[in-house]
PDB file of C-alpha atoms in Angstrom:
ATOM      1  CA  GLY A  40      -5.389  -0.024   2.395  1.00 91.00           C
ATOM      2  CA  VAL A  41      -5.467   1.665   5.696  1.00 92.00           C
ATOM      3  CA  SER A  42      -3.941  -0.182   8.827  1.00 89.00           C
ATOM      4  CA  ALA A  43      -4.697  -3.786   8.341  1.00 91.00           C
ATOM      5  CA  SER A  44      -6.712  -4.011   4.706  1.00 94.00           C
ATOM      6  CA  GLY A  45      -3.711  -6.750   4.288  1.00 94.00           C
ATOM      7  CA  LYS A  46      -1.643  -5.146   1.793  1.00 94.00           C
ATOM      8  CA  SER A  47       2.289  -7.142   3.228  1.00 93.00           C
ATOM      9  CA  HIS A  48      -0.085 -10.709   2.975  1.00 94.00           C
ATOM     10  CA  ILE A  49      -1.422  -9.873   0.044  1.00 96.00           C
ATOM     11  CA  GLY A  50       1.012  -8.495  -1.221  1.00 95.00           C
ATOM     12  CA  ASN A  51       3.961 -11.112  -0.067  1.00 95.00           C
ATOM     13  CA  LEU A  52       1.486 -13.411  -1.927  1.00 95.00           C
ATOM     14  CA  ILE A  53       1.182 -12.220  -4.811  1.00 95.00           C
ATOM     15  CA  SER A  54       4.887 -11.354  -5.625  1.00 95.00           C
ATOM     16  CA  GLN A  55       5.631 -15.111  -4.565  1.00 94.00           C
ATOM     17  CA  GLY A  56       3.521 -16.113  -7.209  1.00 92.00           C
ATOM     18  CA  LEU A  57       5.111 -13.683  -9.930  1.00 93.00           C
ATOM     19  CA  ASP A  58       8.322 -14.408  -8.566  1.00 94.00           C
ATOM     20  CA  ALA A  59       8.722 -10.850  -8.817  1.00 94.00           C
ATOM     21  CA  PRO A  60      10.479  -8.606  -6.023  1.00 95.00           C
ATOM     22  CA  PHE A  61       8.119  -7.226  -2.655  1.00 96.00           C
ATOM     23  CA  ILE A  62       8.939  -4.257  -0.524  1.00 96.00           C
ATOM     24  CA  GLU A  63       8.074  -3.518   2.813  1.00 95.00           C
ATOM     25  CA  GLY A  64       6.874  -0.170   2.845  1.00 95.00           C
ATOM     26  CA  ASP A  65       7.271  -0.173   6.553  1.00 91.00           C
ATOM     27  CA  ASP A  66      10.560  -0.994   6.776  1.00 94.00           C
ATOM     28  CA  LEU A  67      11.504   1.694   5.510  1.00 97.00           C
ATOM     29  CA  HIS A  68       9.715   4.192   7.454  1.00 95.00           C
ATOM     30  CA  PRO A  69      12.587   6.163   9.705  1.00 94.00           C
ATOM     31  CA  PRO A  70      12.365   5.308  13.899  1.00 94.00           C
ATOM     32  CA  SER A  71      10.991   8.297  14.674  1.00 94.00           C
ATOM     33  CA  ASN A  72       7.412   8.140  12.067  1.00 92.00           C
ATOM     34  CA  ILE A  73       7.261   3.868  14.101  1.00 89.00           C
ATOM     35  CA  GLN A  74       7.894   5.597  17.143  1.00 91.00           C
ATOM     36  CA  LYS A  75       5.360   7.803  17.120  1.00 90.00           C
ATOM     37  CA  MET A  76       2.412   5.118  15.522  1.00 86.00           C
ATOM     38  CA  LYS A  77       4.073   2.894  17.989  1.00 83.00           C
ATOM     39  CA  SER A  78       3.062   5.845  21.132  1.00 86.00           C
ATOM     40  CA  GLY A  79      -0.555   6.100  18.977  1.00 84.00           C
ATOM     41  CA  ILE A  80      -0.214   9.364  17.249  1.00 88.00           C
ATOM     42  CA  PRO A  81      -1.074   9.511  14.030  1.00 87.00           C
ATOM     43  CA  LEU A  82       2.063  11.143  10.740  1.00 88.00           C
ATOM     44  CA  ASP A  83       1.587  14.235  10.651  1.00 90.00           C
ATOM     45  CA  GLU A  84       1.836  15.204   6.282  1.00 90.00           C
ATOM     46  CA  GLU A  85       6.128  16.312   7.275  1.00 94.00           C
ATOM     47  CA  ASP A  86       6.079  12.530   8.526  1.00 94.00           C
ATOM     48  CA  ARG A  87       6.036  11.072   6.000  1.00 93.00           C
ATOM     49  CA  VAL A  88       7.637  12.691   2.883  1.00 94.00           C
ATOM     50  CA  PRO A  89      11.160  11.169   3.399  1.00 95.00           C
ATOM     51  CA  TRP A  90       9.334   7.760   3.704  1.00 96.00           C
ATOM     52  CA  LEU A  91       7.504   7.912   0.995  1.00 96.00           C
ATOM     53  CA  ASN A  92      10.223   9.451  -1.310  1.00 96.00           C
ATOM     54  CA  ALA A  93      12.300   5.883   0.500  1.00 97.00           C
ATOM     55  CA  VAL A  94       9.868   4.108  -1.104  1.00 97.00           C
ATOM     56  CA  LYS A  95       9.600   6.201  -4.093  1.00 95.00           C
ATOM     57  CA  ASN A  96      13.706   5.906  -4.331  1.00 95.00           C
ATOM     58  CA  GLU A  97      13.071   1.216  -3.122  1.00 95.00           C
ATOM     59  CA  PHE A  98      11.428   0.770  -6.246  1.00 92.00           C
ATOM     60  CA  ILE A  99      12.925   3.264  -8.952  1.00 92.00           C
ATOM     61  CA  ASN A 100      16.588   1.095  -7.922  1.00 92.00           C
ATOM     62  CA  ILE A 101      14.628  -2.025  -7.600  1.00 93.00           C
ATOM     63  CA  SER A 102      13.881  -1.595 -11.219  1.00 90.00           C
ATOM     64  CA  LYS A 103      17.634  -0.645 -12.491  1.00 89.00           C
ATOM     65  CA  THR A 104      17.695  -4.536 -12.053  1.00 90.00           C
ATOM     66  CA  SER A 105      14.994  -6.002 -11.924  1.00 89.00           C
ATOM     67  CA  SER A 106      14.336  -8.741 -14.719  1.00 89.00           C
ATOM     68  CA  LYS A 107      10.590  -8.928 -13.968  1.00 89.00           C
ATOM     69  CA  PRO A 108       8.034  -7.533 -15.008  1.00 88.00           C
ATOM     70  CA  TYR A 109       6.682  -5.913 -11.271  1.00 90.00           C
ATOM     71  CA  ILE A 110       7.267  -4.483  -8.754  1.00 92.00           C
ATOM     72  CA  PHE A 111       5.346  -5.025  -5.652  1.00 95.00           C
ATOM     73  CA  VAL A 112       5.146  -2.438  -3.214  1.00 96.00           C
ATOM     74  CA  ALA A 113       3.161  -2.375   0.863  1.00 95.00           C
ATOM     75  CA  CYS A 114       2.287   0.752   1.196  1.00 95.00           C
ATOM     76  CA  SER A 115      -0.831   2.948   2.190  1.00 91.00           C
ATOM     77  CA  ALA A 116      -0.744   5.974  -0.282  1.00 93.00           C
ATOM     78  CA  LEU A 117      -3.865   6.893   1.338  1.00 94.00           C
ATOM     79  CA  LYS A 118      -3.868  10.299  -0.548  1.00 94.00           C
ATOM     80  CA  TYR A 119      -4.121  10.863  -3.737  1.00 94.00           C
ATOM     81  CA  ASN A 120      -1.616  13.326  -3.711  1.00 94.00           C
ATOM     82  CA  TYR A 121       1.232  10.532  -2.236  1.00 95.00           C
ATOM     83  CA  ARG A 122      -0.409   8.664  -4.723  1.00 94.00           C
ATOM     84  CA  GLU A 123       0.026  10.355  -6.899  1.00 93.00           C
ATOM     85  CA  PHE A 124       4.134  11.049  -6.117  1.00 94.00           C
ATOM     86  CA  LEU A 125       4.679   7.237  -6.901  1.00 94.00           C
ATOM     87  CA  ARG A 126       3.237   7.623 -10.391  1.00 91.00           C
ATOM     88  CA  ASN A 127       5.057  10.158 -11.517  1.00 89.00           C
ATOM     89  CA  VAL A 128       8.951   8.956 -11.843  1.00 85.00           C
ATOM     90  CA  PRO A 129      11.627  10.230 -13.978  1.00 77.00           C
ATOM     91  CA  ASP A 130      11.477   9.854 -17.636  1.00 65.00           C
ATOM     92  CA  ASN A 131      14.022   8.209 -17.833  1.00 59.00           C
ATOM     93  CA  ASN A 132      12.488   4.822 -15.818  1.00 64.00           C
ATOM     94  CA  ASP A 133      10.048   2.967 -17.812  1.00 73.00           C
ATOM     95  CA  ILE A 134       7.741   2.618 -14.438  1.00 79.00           C
ATOM     96  CA  LYS A 135       3.982   2.050 -14.780  1.00 84.00           C
ATOM     97  CA  VAL A 136       2.622   2.984 -11.365  1.00 90.00           C
ATOM     98  CA  TRP A 137      -0.595   0.796 -10.314  1.00 91.00           C
ATOM     99  CA  PHE A 138      -2.691   0.966  -6.766  1.00 94.00           C
ATOM    100  CA  LEU A 139      -4.144  -2.201  -5.754  1.00 95.00           C
ATOM    101  CA  TYR A 140      -6.013  -0.044  -3.291  1.00 96.00           C
ATOM    102  CA  LEU A 141      -8.012  -3.227  -0.575  1.00 97.00           C
ATOM    103  CA  LYS A 142     -10.815  -2.245   1.068  1.00 97.00           C
ATOM    104  CA  GLY A 143     -12.275  -3.157   3.550  1.00 96.00           C
ATOM    105  CA  SER A 144     -14.818  -2.115   6.130  1.00 96.00           C
ATOM    106  CA  LYS A 145     -13.984  -0.600   9.212  1.00 95.00           C
ATOM    107  CA  GLU A 146     -15.305  -3.162  11.836  1.00 96.00           C
ATOM    108  CA  LEU A 147     -12.916  -5.503   9.481  1.00 96.00           C
ATOM    109  CA  LEU A 148     -10.149  -3.602   9.809  1.00 94.00           C
ATOM    110  CA  GLN A 149     -10.660  -3.261  13.825  1.00 92.00           C
ATOM    111  CA  GLN A 150     -11.074  -7.359  13.674  1.00 93.00           C
ATOM    112  CA  ARG A 151      -8.004  -7.383  12.152  1.00 92.00           C
ATOM    113  CA  ILE A 152      -6.125  -5.212  14.258  1.00 87.00           C
ATOM    114  CA  ILE A 153      -7.983  -6.953  17.844  1.00 86.00           C
ATOM    115  CA  GLU A 154      -6.486 -10.283  15.601  1.00 86.00           C
ATOM    116  CA  ARG A 155      -2.572  -9.597  14.702  1.00 79.00           C
ATOM    117  CA  LYS A 156       0.135  -9.763  17.372  1.00 73.00           C
ATOM    118  CA  ASP A 157       3.120  -7.610  17.309  1.00 72.00           C
ATOM    119  CA  HIS A 158       2.917  -5.021  15.164  1.00 65.00           C
ATOM    120  CA  PHE A 159       3.309  -1.010  16.175  1.00 66.00           C
ATOM    121  CA  MET A 160      -0.074  -0.130  14.053  1.00 66.00           C
ATOM    122  CA  LYS A 161      -2.429  -0.431  16.442  1.00 63.00           C
ATOM    123  CA  LEU A 162      -6.602  -0.281  16.779  1.00 71.00           C
ATOM    124  CA  ASN A 163      -6.266   3.650  18.404  1.00 76.00           C
ATOM    125  CA  MET A 164      -4.391   4.233  14.366  1.00 81.00           C
ATOM    126  CA  LEU A 165      -7.657   2.752  12.717  1.00 87.00           C
ATOM    127  CA  GLU A 166      -9.667   6.451  13.036  1.00 88.00           C
ATOM    128  CA  SER A 167      -6.760   8.843  12.371  1.00 89.00           C
ATOM    129  CA  GLN A 168      -5.969   6.137   8.894  1.00 91.00           C
ATOM    130  CA  LEU A 169      -9.258   5.812   8.082  1.00 94.00           C
ATOM    131  CA  ASN A 170      -9.262   9.867   8.395  1.00 92.00           C
ATOM    132  CA  THR A 171      -7.074  10.314   6.215  1.00 92.00           C
ATOM    133  CA  LEU A 172      -7.630   8.408   3.641  1.00 95.00           C
ATOM    134  CA  GLU A 173      -9.087   9.402   0.631  1.00 95.00           C
ATOM    135  CA  GLU A 174     -10.020   6.554  -1.710  1.00 94.00           C
ATOM    136  CA  PRO A 175      -9.219   5.903  -4.956  1.00 93.00           C
ATOM    137  CA  ASN A 176     -11.613   6.641  -7.560  1.00 88.00           C
ATOM    138  CA  PRO A 177     -10.476   4.817 -10.631  1.00 83.00           C
ATOM    139  CA  ASP A 178     -13.567   7.020 -13.023  1.00 86.00           C
ATOM    140  CA  SER A 179     -10.620   9.901 -12.626  1.00 83.00           C
ATOM    141  CA  GLU A 180      -7.784   8.155 -11.392  1.00 83.00           C
ATOM    142  CA  GLU A 181      -5.407   6.166 -13.889  1.00 82.00           C
ATOM    143  CA  ARG A 182      -4.398   3.960 -13.014  1.00 89.00           C
ATOM    144  CA  ILE A 183      -6.344   1.748  -9.955  1.00 93.00           C
ATOM    145  CA  ILE A 184      -7.774  -1.772  -8.770  1.00 94.00           C
ATOM    146  CA  ILE A 185     -10.110  -1.520  -6.093  1.00 95.00           C
ATOM    147  CA  ILE A 186     -10.359  -4.755  -4.666  1.00 96.00           C
ATOM    148  CA  ASP A 187     -12.873  -6.210  -1.592  1.00 97.00           C
ATOM    149  CA  ILE A 188     -10.730  -7.462   1.007  1.00 97.00           C
ATOM    150  CA  SER A 189     -13.847  -8.828   2.949  1.00 97.00           C
ATOM    151  CA  LYS A 190     -13.711 -12.548   0.585  1.00 96.00           C
ATOM    152  CA  GLU A 191     -11.186 -15.730   1.552  1.00 96.00           C
ATOM    153  CA  VAL A 192      -7.594 -14.596   0.729  1.00 95.00           C
ATOM    154  CA  ASP A 193      -7.207 -17.317  -1.694  1.00 95.00           C
ATOM    155  CA  LYS A 194     -10.390 -15.432  -3.822  1.00 97.00           C
ATOM    156  CA  ILE A 195      -8.629 -12.302  -3.420  1.00 97.00           C
ATOM    157  CA  LYS A 196      -5.095 -13.454  -4.751  1.00 95.00           C
ATOM    158  CA  GLU A 197      -7.099 -15.119  -7.598  1.00 95.00           C
ATOM    159  CA  GLU A 198      -8.716 -11.174  -8.186  1.00 96.00           C
ATOM    160  CA  ILE A 199      -5.747  -9.681  -7.671  1.00 96.00           C
ATOM    161  CA  LEU A 200      -3.265 -11.881 -11.052  1.00 94.00           C
ATOM    162  CA  GLU A 201      -6.622 -11.545 -12.876  1.00 95.00           C
ATOM    163  CA  LYS A 202      -6.813  -7.964 -12.828  1.00 93.00           C
ATOM    164  CA  ILE A 203      -2.766  -8.190 -12.877  1.00 91.00           C
ATOM    165  CA  SER A 204      -3.207  -9.691 -16.542  1.00 89.00           C
ATOM    166  CA  MET A 205      -4.609  -7.769 -18.353  1.00 88.00           C
ATOM    167  CA  ILE A 206      -2.166  -4.627 -17.774  1.00 82.00           C
TER     168      ILE A 206
END
């Protein structure tokens, strides 16, 4: 999902509830990406490639040492090709990458951005993310679960736990 969809908050809740590893994708951005976003400059494809590589390498490395069946990653894989890149892991890894798309209205996302403090993504960057977003389609894209974020956090958590229990 885009900024303010709840990726970090929900990801942390779910990973804690399942005692599973959690990776904060924002922490893997190189400083130059963070500076661009703080300055209100959208990332381009060139900026995203090293970040997506870092995200993928991080979950592959953790999967090698973790005994848990899940690893949760907060990552705004906004385009189909980003999600495909993350899904395609080397054959020698027994990893099945699923995506939880946290979907919300523009108005809800704007409200959340305005209310949160101390985050590098500001309101002026939301439009860029929404324009970049290629919404996942579960009819044509493998291993995707769409979650409506307009509900209370407890309901979102409950829905996610129910859906991933069926995977």
